[in-house]
Amino acid sequence: HPYWTLFPPALPFLCSNRKADIIHTAPDYGLFFKRRKTPLILTFHGFVLDKETRPYGPTLQKLHYSTDLLYFTRKSLEVADKVTCVSKFIAEMVKRELNYTKPIQVIYNGIDTNMFKPGGIKKNGQVNVLFCGHPTSRKGAHLLPKIAENLNPGITIQYTRGFRNKAYRFHSPSLVDLGSVKYSDMPAVYMQADILVFPTLREGFGLVAAEAMACGLPVVASNCSSLPELIEESKGGYLCELNNAGEFAARINQLADSAQMRKEMGQYNRNRIEEKFTLQKMTESYRKLFEEILLSR
């Protein structure tokens, strides 16, 4: 439960395995899991300790990020034997914002390409644009009504609600609420869509975009953070200026007008995931890292 983090020294007592050969955890409270003879590996899945992300959270969260969480993260880096990040962008953030000078290994997140795959028969005429994730300002949900206003007739934006109670709710015929969707049901949601819209303001990797790409969808996303590492401009979709609803709408309209372009970009994305971002590649990278750590000891 999140309330356990109010007293971080208690976190290790939740672990049932007391005889681990390696401890692999997130950096936030990694120092509390450090043991004298056991290697500690930290993985950054995101980064929220910089000034750019502070406007998008409540006051207490901003205070938490800029004080105790920042302190714990710095101390965790000091005792870590190895640090990995899920993107080059996050690795550079860690180096710059936390003045970390040791080597960082980038291991991209992997997608289960057997679970997330192209399929389904798309309906003719209607074009479904999908927004996935918590509909919050940090994910760019506030742009959806503006984007919808500038879409051509016959285009609908569907959005999931995640599992948070406090989030945007839209009242527009062009915005369809899919509610909270179970992870196991997400492949079917991607399959019935034609385009993924991803106006996020910060991503550590971009799992939603990668899952959509694995399902053969073109992606219209923000040109920020890690997304250029994942999405190739004009080949697998388009990267738009942050908060530019007009550009997002124009690119969606462009894709909606050409089923052939959507098909070609979707196939390109599927191939890209299979080549660089599979679950197998990720697990083998971690396996190799773990073996190297053990051999060095």
Coordinates of C-alpha atoms in Angstrom, one line a residue:
H1 CA 0.0 0.0 0.0
P2 CA 1.3 3.5 -0.8
Y3 CA 1.0 4.5 2.9
W4 CA 4.0 2.2 3.6
T5 CA 6.2 4.9 1.9
L6 CA 5.4 7.3 4.7
F7 CA 7.9 5.3 6.7
P8 CA 10.3 3.9 4.1
P9 CA 12.6 2.0 6.5
A10 CA 9.7 -0.4 7.0
L11 CA 9.6 -1.4 3.3
P12 CA 12.2 -4.2 3.5
F13 CA 10.1 -6.0 6.1
L14 CA 7.5 -6.6 3.4
C15 CA 9.9 -8.8 1.4
S16 CA 9.6 -12.5 1.9
N17 CA 12.9 -13.4 0.3
R18 CA 15.7 -12.8 2.8
K19 CA 18.3 -14.8 0.8
A20 CA 18.4 -13.0 -2.5
D21 CA 21.6 -13.1 -4.6
I22 CA 20.7 -9.7 -6.2
I23 CA 18.3 -6.9 -5.2
H24 CA 16.7 -5.2 -8.1
T25 CA 14.4 -2.3 -7.3
A26 CA 13.3 1.3 -8.1
P27 CA 15.5 4.2 -7.1
D28 CA 13.0 6.0 -4.9
Y29 CA 13.7 3.9 -1.8
G30 CA 16.5 1.6 -3.0
L31 CA 18.8 2.5 -0.1
F32 CA 16.5 0.9 2.4
F33 CA 17.0 -2.5 0.6
K34 CA 20.7 -2.3 0.5
R35 CA 22.5 -5.2 2.2
R36 CA 26.2 -5.4 2.8
K37 CA 27.1 -8.4 0.7
T38 CA 24.2 -8.3 -1.8
P39 CA 24.5 -6.3 -5.1
L40 CA 21.9 -3.6 -5.5
I41 CA 20.6 -2.7 -9.0
L42 CA 18.4 0.3 -9.5
T43 CA 16.1 0.9 -12.6
F44 CA 14.6 4.3 -13.4
H45 CA 11.3 3.8 -15.2
G46 CA 10.6 7.5 -15.2
F47 CA 11.8 10.8 -13.7
V48 CA 9.7 13.3 -11.8
L49 CA 12.3 15.2 -9.8
D50 CA 13.0 18.0 -12.2
K51 CA 11.2 21.4 -12.3
E52 CA 9.5 20.7 -15.6
T53 CA 7.1 18.1 -14.1
R54 CA 6.2 20.0 -10.9
P55 CA 3.4 22.1 -12.4
Y56 CA 1.4 18.9 -13.1
G57 CA 0.9 17.6 -9.6
P58 CA -0.8 18.7 -6.3
T59 CA 1.1 20.8 -3.8
L60 CA 1.9 18.0 -1.4
Q61 CA 3.3 15.9 -4.2
K62 CA 5.5 18.7 -5.4
L63 CA 6.9 19.1 -1.8
H64 CA 7.4 15.3 -1.6
Y65 CA 9.3 15.2 -4.9
S66 CA 11.6 18.2 -4.1
T67 CA 12.5 17.1 -0.6
D68 CA 12.5 13.6 0.8
L69 CA 12.1 11.7 -2.5
L70 CA 14.9 13.7 -4.0
Y71 CA 17.1 12.9 -0.9
F72 CA 16.3 9.2 -0.9
T73 CA 17.0 8.9 -4.6
R74 CA 20.4 10.5 -4.3
K75 CA 21.3 8.3 -1.4
S76 CA 20.1 5.2 -3.3
L77 CA 22.4 6.1 -6.2
E78 CA 25.3 6.4 -3.8
V79 CA 24.9 2.8 -2.6
A80 CA 23.8 1.2 -5.9
D81 CA 26.1 -1.3 -7.7
K82 CA 24.5 -0.7 -11.0
V83 CA 22.0 1.7 -12.5
T84 CA 19.8 1.1 -15.5
C85 CA 17.2 3.2 -17.3
V86 CA 14.4 2.4 -19.7
S87 CA 15.4 5.1 -22.2
K88 CA 18.3 7.3 -23.2
F89 CA 16.2 10.3 -22.2
I90 CA 15.9 9.1 -18.6
A91 CA 19.6 8.2 -18.4
E92 CA 20.5 11.8 -19.5
M93 CA 18.0 13.2 -16.9
V94 CA 19.6 11.2 -14.1
K95 CA 23.1 12.3 -15.1
R96 CA 22.1 16.0 -15.5
E97 CA 19.6 16.5 -12.6
L98 CA 21.3 14.2 -10.0
N99 CA 24.9 14.8 -11.1
Y100 CA 25.4 11.1 -11.5
T101 CA 28.8 10.3 -13.2
K102 CA 28.9 6.5 -13.2
P103 CA 27.9 4.4 -16.2
I104 CA 24.2 3.9 -16.8
Q105 CA 22.9 1.0 -18.9
V106 CA 19.8 1.6 -21.0
I107 CA 17.5 -1.4 -21.2
Y108 CA 14.3 -0.6 -23.1
N109 CA 11.0 -1.9 -21.9
G110 CA 9.7 -4.9 -23.8
I111 CA 6.3 -5.7 -25.3
D112 CA 4.7 -9.1 -25.4
T113 CA 4.2 -9.4 -29.1
N114 CA 2.1 -12.5 -28.8
M115 CA -0.4 -10.7 -26.6
F116 CA -0.2 -7.3 -28.4
K117 CA -0.6 -8.0 -32.1
P118 CA -2.5 -6.7 -35.1
G119 CA -6.0 -8.2 -35.6
G120 CA -9.6 -7.5 -36.0
I121 CA -11.6 -6.1 -38.8
K122 CA -11.9 -2.3 -38.9
K123 CA -15.2 -0.8 -39.6
N124 CA -15.5 1.2 -42.9
G125 CA -16.2 4.9 -42.7
Q126 CA -15.8 5.6 -39.0
V127 CA -12.2 6.3 -37.8
N128 CA -11.5 5.5 -34.2
V129 CA -8.7 7.4 -32.5
L130 CA -7.6 6.0 -29.1
F131 CA -6.2 7.7 -26.1
C132 CA -4.9 5.3 -23.4
G133 CA -3.9 6.0 -19.8
H134 CA -5.0 8.1 -16.9
P135 CA -6.8 11.1 -18.4
T136 CA -4.7 13.7 -16.5
S137 CA -2.9 16.9 -17.5
R138 CA 0.5 15.2 -17.4
K139 CA -0.8 12.7 -20.0
G140 CA -2.1 15.6 -22.1
A141 CA -5.8 14.7 -21.6
H142 CA -6.7 18.4 -21.4
L143 CA -5.9 18.7 -25.1
L144 CA -8.5 16.1 -26.2
P145 CA -11.5 18.5 -26.4
K146 CA -9.5 20.9 -28.5
I147 CA -8.2 18.2 -30.7
A148 CA -11.7 16.8 -31.2
E149 CA -13.0 20.2 -32.2
N150 CA -10.7 20.3 -35.1
L151 CA -11.2 16.8 -36.4
N152 CA -13.0 16.1 -39.7
P153 CA -16.5 14.4 -39.6
G154 CA -16.4 10.7 -39.1
I155 CA -13.6 10.7 -36.6
T156 CA -14.1 9.8 -32.9
I157 CA -11.7 9.8 -30.0
Q158 CA -12.1 7.0 -27.6
Y159 CA -10.4 7.3 -24.2
T160 CA -9.8 5.0 -21.2
R161 CA -10.1 6.2 -17.7
G162 CA -7.3 4.3 -16.0
F163 CA -8.1 3.6 -12.3
R164 CA -8.1 7.0 -10.8
N165 CA -11.3 8.7 -9.5
K166 CA -10.0 12.2 -10.0
A167 CA -9.5 12.7 -13.7
Y168 CA -10.9 14.5 -16.7
R169 CA -14.5 13.8 -17.8
F170 CA -15.5 15.0 -21.2
H171 CA -19.0 15.8 -22.5
S172 CA -18.7 15.7 -26.3
P173 CA -20.2 13.4 -28.9
S174 CA -16.7 13.1 -30.4
L175 CA -15.2 11.8 -27.2
V176 CA -16.2 8.3 -26.1
D177 CA -15.5 7.1 -22.6
L178 CA -14.4 3.5 -22.5
G179 CA -14.1 3.4 -18.7
S180 CA -11.5 1.5 -16.8
V181 CA -10.1 -1.3 -18.9
K182 CA -8.3 -4.3 -17.5
Y183 CA -4.8 -4.9 -18.8
S184 CA -5.8 -8.3 -20.2
D185 CA -8.5 -6.5 -22.3
M186 CA -6.2 -3.9 -23.7
P187 CA -5.2 -5.8 -26.9
A188 CA -8.8 -5.9 -28.0
V189 CA -9.1 -2.2 -27.4
Y190 CA -6.1 -1.5 -29.6
M191 CA -7.3 -3.8 -32.3
Q192 CA -10.6 -1.9 -32.8
A193 CA -8.7 1.4 -33.1
D194 CA -7.2 3.0 -36.2
I195 CA -4.9 5.6 -34.7
L196 CA -3.3 6.2 -31.3
V197 CA -3.1 9.8 -30.0
F198 CA -0.5 10.3 -27.3
P199 CA -0.3 14.0 -26.3
T200 CA 1.7 13.3 -23.1
L201 CA 4.0 15.8 -21.5
R202 CA 6.6 13.3 -20.1
E203 CA 7.3 9.6 -20.6
G204 CA 10.0 7.5 -19.2
F205 CA 9.5 5.0 -22.1
G206 CA 6.0 5.1 -23.5
L207 CA 4.5 1.7 -23.0
V208 CA 1.1 2.8 -24.4
A209 CA 2.7 3.9 -27.6
A210 CA 4.8 0.7 -27.8
E211 CA 1.7 -1.5 -27.2
A212 CA -0.2 0.3 -29.9
M213 CA 2.7 0.0 -32.3
A214 CA 2.8 -3.8 -31.6
C215 CA -0.9 -3.9 -32.5
G216 CA -0.2 -2.2 -35.9
L217 CA -1.4 1.3 -35.2
P218 CA 0.1 4.5 -36.4
V219 CA 0.9 6.9 -33.5
V220 CA 0.4 10.7 -33.2
A221 CA 2.4 11.7 -30.2
S222 CA 4.2 14.6 -28.5
N223 CA 7.7 15.3 -29.6
C224 CA 9.2 15.0 -26.2
S225 CA 11.2 12.9 -23.7
S226 CA 11.7 9.3 -24.8
L227 CA 9.1 9.2 -27.6
P228 CA 11.5 10.0 -30.5
E229 CA 13.5 6.9 -29.4
L230 CA 10.4 4.8 -30.0
I231 CA 8.4 6.5 -32.8
E232 CA 10.1 7.3 -36.2
E233 CA 8.7 10.5 -37.6
S234 CA 6.7 10.1 -40.8
K235 CA 7.4 6.4 -40.9
G236 CA 5.5 5.1 -37.9
G237 CA 3.5 8.2 -37.2
Y238 CA 4.0 11.9 -36.3
L239 CA 5.7 13.7 -33.4
C240 CA 3.9 17.0 -32.6
E241 CA 4.8 20.1 -30.7
L242 CA 3.9 19.9 -27.0
N243 CA 0.4 21.2 -26.2
N244 CA -0.3 22.0 -29.9
A245 CA -3.8 20.7 -30.3
G246 CA -4.1 22.1 -33.9
E247 CA -1.1 20.1 -35.0
F248 CA -2.4 16.9 -33.4
A249 CA -5.7 17.3 -35.1
A250 CA -4.1 18.0 -38.5
R251 CA -2.0 14.9 -38.3
I252 CA -5.0 12.8 -37.2
N253 CA -7.0 14.2 -40.1
Q254 CA -4.2 13.3 -42.5
L255 CA -4.1 9.7 -41.4
A256 CA -7.9 9.4 -41.3
D257 CA -8.0 10.4 -45.0
S258 CA -5.7 7.5 -46.0
A259 CA -6.3 3.9 -45.0
Q260 CA -3.3 2.9 -47.0
M261 CA -1.0 5.3 -45.0
R262 CA -2.4 3.9 -41.7
K263 CA -1.8 0.4 -42.9
E264 CA 1.8 1.1 -44.0
M265 CA 2.7 3.0 -40.8
G266 CA 1.1 0.4 -38.7
Q267 CA 3.1 -2.4 -40.3
Y268 CA 6.3 -0.3 -39.9
N269 CA 5.6 0.0 -36.2
R270 CA 4.9 -3.7 -35.8
N271 CA 8.2 -4.5 -37.4
R272 CA 10.0 -1.9 -35.3
I273 CA 8.7 -3.4 -32.1
E274 CA 9.6 -6.9 -33.2
E275 CA 13.1 -5.8 -34.0
K276 CA 13.9 -3.6 -31.0
F277 CA 11.3 -3.7 -28.2
T278 CA 10.3 -7.2 -27.5
L279 CA 9.8 -8.8 -24.1
Q280 CA 12.5 -11.3 -25.0
K281 CA 15.1 -8.7 -25.7
M282 CA 14.3 -6.9 -22.4
T283 CA 14.5 -10.1 -20.3
E284 CA 17.7 -11.3 -21.9
S285 CA 19.3 -7.9 -21.3
Y286 CA 18.5 -8.1 -17.6
R287 CA 19.6 -11.7 -17.5
K288 CA 22.9 -10.8 -18.9
L289 CA 23.3 -7.9 -16.5
F290 CA 22.5 -10.1 -13.5
E291 CA 25.0 -12.8 -14.6
E292 CA 27.7 -10.2 -15.0
I293 CA 27.0 -8.8 -11.6
L294 CA 27.2 -12.2 -10.0
L295 CA 30.4 -13.2 -11.8
S296 CA 32.1 -10.0 -10.8
R297 CA 31.4 -10.9 -7.1

